[in-house]
């Protein structure tokens, strides 16, 4: 979807780094775990000590193949390369990564609306250590010195690079949301932006609407949430449009998102395009996963979010990108809708997306069959909408049986027979109004329904009552 | 083959390699590196069209390790070798920029 | 006594490891002042290890095939808690927190490490004059170099300080000093011996190998350290060929090819070539089928090597930055980049700086294809020519070094002159093939000459078989 802003189009590509859910690091047996005391989770390999050598983690390869397959990539024989640069969080002053022959290439991801974003590549690489800047409020530029912890060095990452196919901040957010859902669904990563297991860098450029040339792009770093991502993309696009509007040019550079100030800023002491001097990693041998390993990976993939949305949509007669469907799939609550009787799927979807979704912890405990019975009760007129909501809340709070809860609350299900009796009584009590209604004065339906409501203490299904009146009338 | 290595090239690679050279050293190293690279020009004559590069002398593939934790290093033993330690971390002078 | 004789005597209880070690320590302490084979003599460590060997013998436990044999280790092999300096100021005093795999295997075999030997800094050199701690002198003539970069190990064996030594060979660094010192030195097939714990110079070329006074001792040492290691991805997984399998089998019917391009290489000394011809004739007389063979691409080995090795080294040596271990030179008020520069400038010698810059250049943007990329293709051509030669021959023969030991300081003015020392040894490193230098007579100056036997990958058995017979036939 093109965002037209005074004749401009925003172009966004995203680079997402996800920490893989392995037990150990990419090249050594140190545990892949967060929050340990500094430098207690290290060994000669991840410290890059003289004489140390990397050995590739089989599970990291499996997870890379899983995400590659889930993103419809070509999973191919690949090689590791060294990316050479100096930085204190780099134990070897080179990073083992993949360069021109990555394990996954040329795939796509489908956004909830159906639009596809191209995936250029998804490759394996090792994470760096963590630096803490001391003095100057923890910011790098005012610090007096820094401290380095290598616990995180060597943690396996998959870097997923999209094509510049997104056209707005909303699309960028939707992409990250969907990618995260896929990473979580496949068990590849727990994808938590706020905890750093999912990191997003955005490449943003602008161009005149209708142009097919790409403008100069800037890379934006340091967005720690979806909201930041959206705000940063918006800000950067505006900044570039304003610059060009003033007759100036956009300089290709890396910029830092400042959450507090709400702007992107140029990063100081930035060298000209860094020469990483990539060459094949001589301490590792090439990777060529056999076809039957790839087959096993593909066969064991769970249903992906796009498939689940399509299934729910078909079941409930809704659109796959409706808020209800998107919400239910994102929260993993499909099982509730699927457990309900198919003829009540639409109602089940509404209740799940609205009432159940509001309390995800309780939702996780909610028994699908109990929920299904509750939906059936409501759909069958045994409970009104208000009553059903109340019972659901109780069900979520303490579990149990929807019929029992309804009884406890005094919501005697008013069965169809007794409702007919009440309607008959009310009609009989007001023959003059009945004649007028029977003759065609439809607004008198409200009069009778109101009387039915009063007579039943509000527990009658008023829709059902209206239907009974109409059928009495013969229409 | 590219043109002869110049003093500017030598200064550039010295910077990339985090080495400081005095002006005389730049001259000396330029001459020495040029001599070695000149000698290497004889490979230019070789026809390597269609020849695959050898990154590894032996045809190994798929060397993998099970995802099983192993004991690492003792922190004290490692930090004992560190030039400067603060708070159980490696202390370094101020870093001017973000990682490239 | 040879290493085999020592081990047999210790195992039989005829002598104690303690006595053997004491004898060698005395010799070393007495003679090394002049030779400087050792960076550190480990008297306490050796005595404790000897005690453990003797206790095993006394308790009837198997003390290992090399029980009580003193071994000298090149100072680029990591020994836990014991300084491992690579003869560089930048690692002066560094104590690794782990042992190299070969060190553990030596301990398992009952051998006793008595010291760490001097070398060219980071294994870059052919004379051991590039050591930050002063050169080693050739025990045969102390005005001359022992060769390099494993000059200390070769000298230790030649001087009788230890019957066995380990060195490392990237372009000839075991074989050339062995030839110049008149001892046996072998480089195994790439991947036969684990590199875990060998401080890396050029990862796709480096191998650890044995030095000894005779072929049989070298074979036994190689068999003790070779074999699969899960800590090294480039270490072969299959069962290792046994070097000591056929030492007494003679050479009847063995096809021996004298490599024309190496025998006729630029700068070969006439007396060295004459010894090669003499060895070839002796083998023919003993029943071998000797002929000349052409390995045309071998002459390009030097050029390819002096692009590949420095390139890999420039990356391997990036980690020496003053952050985690070793030398740190910090300027008051300076930043971390200034610390990197000051540390590396003060910590590395000229040859190391030269090769690091050469390697950085060869990998840099715009030059990769012409230099590093092209050199890796030349490597393929060399392998092809060797493979063709081995269709018709079982082993090949060449000189080891172009001349005998040269005077200290005579080749240090021009690096290129020094590089030419490696013309005969480099092709085996590029191909990943094994090769061994065996003493065969003396030059016109009375200094040792070595003859080199080359074999195809995993051809250690036939290579040592032929080497043992050359030794038998040596003048």
Coordinates of N, CA and C in Angstrom, one line a residue, chain A residues 73 149 184 250 357 398 406:
Chain A
X73 N 12.3 -19.7 1.6 CA 13.6 -19.5 1.0 C 14.1 -20.7 0.3
X149 N 31.7 -7.4 28.7 CA 31.3 -8.7 29.2 C 31.1 -9.6 28.0
X184 N 8.5 -17.5 16.6 CA 8.0 -18.1 17.8 C 7.3 -19.4 17.5
X250 N 20.1 13.8 0.5 CA 20.2 12.9 1.6 C 21.6 12.2 1.6
X357 N -9.4 -12.6 24.7 CA -8.1 -12.0 24.4 C -7.7 -10.9 25.4
X398 N -12.1 -19.0 37.2 CA -12.0 -20.2 38.0 C -12.2 -21.5 37.3
X406 N -23.8 -20.8 35.2 CA -25.0 -20.1 34.9 C -26.1 -20.3 35.9

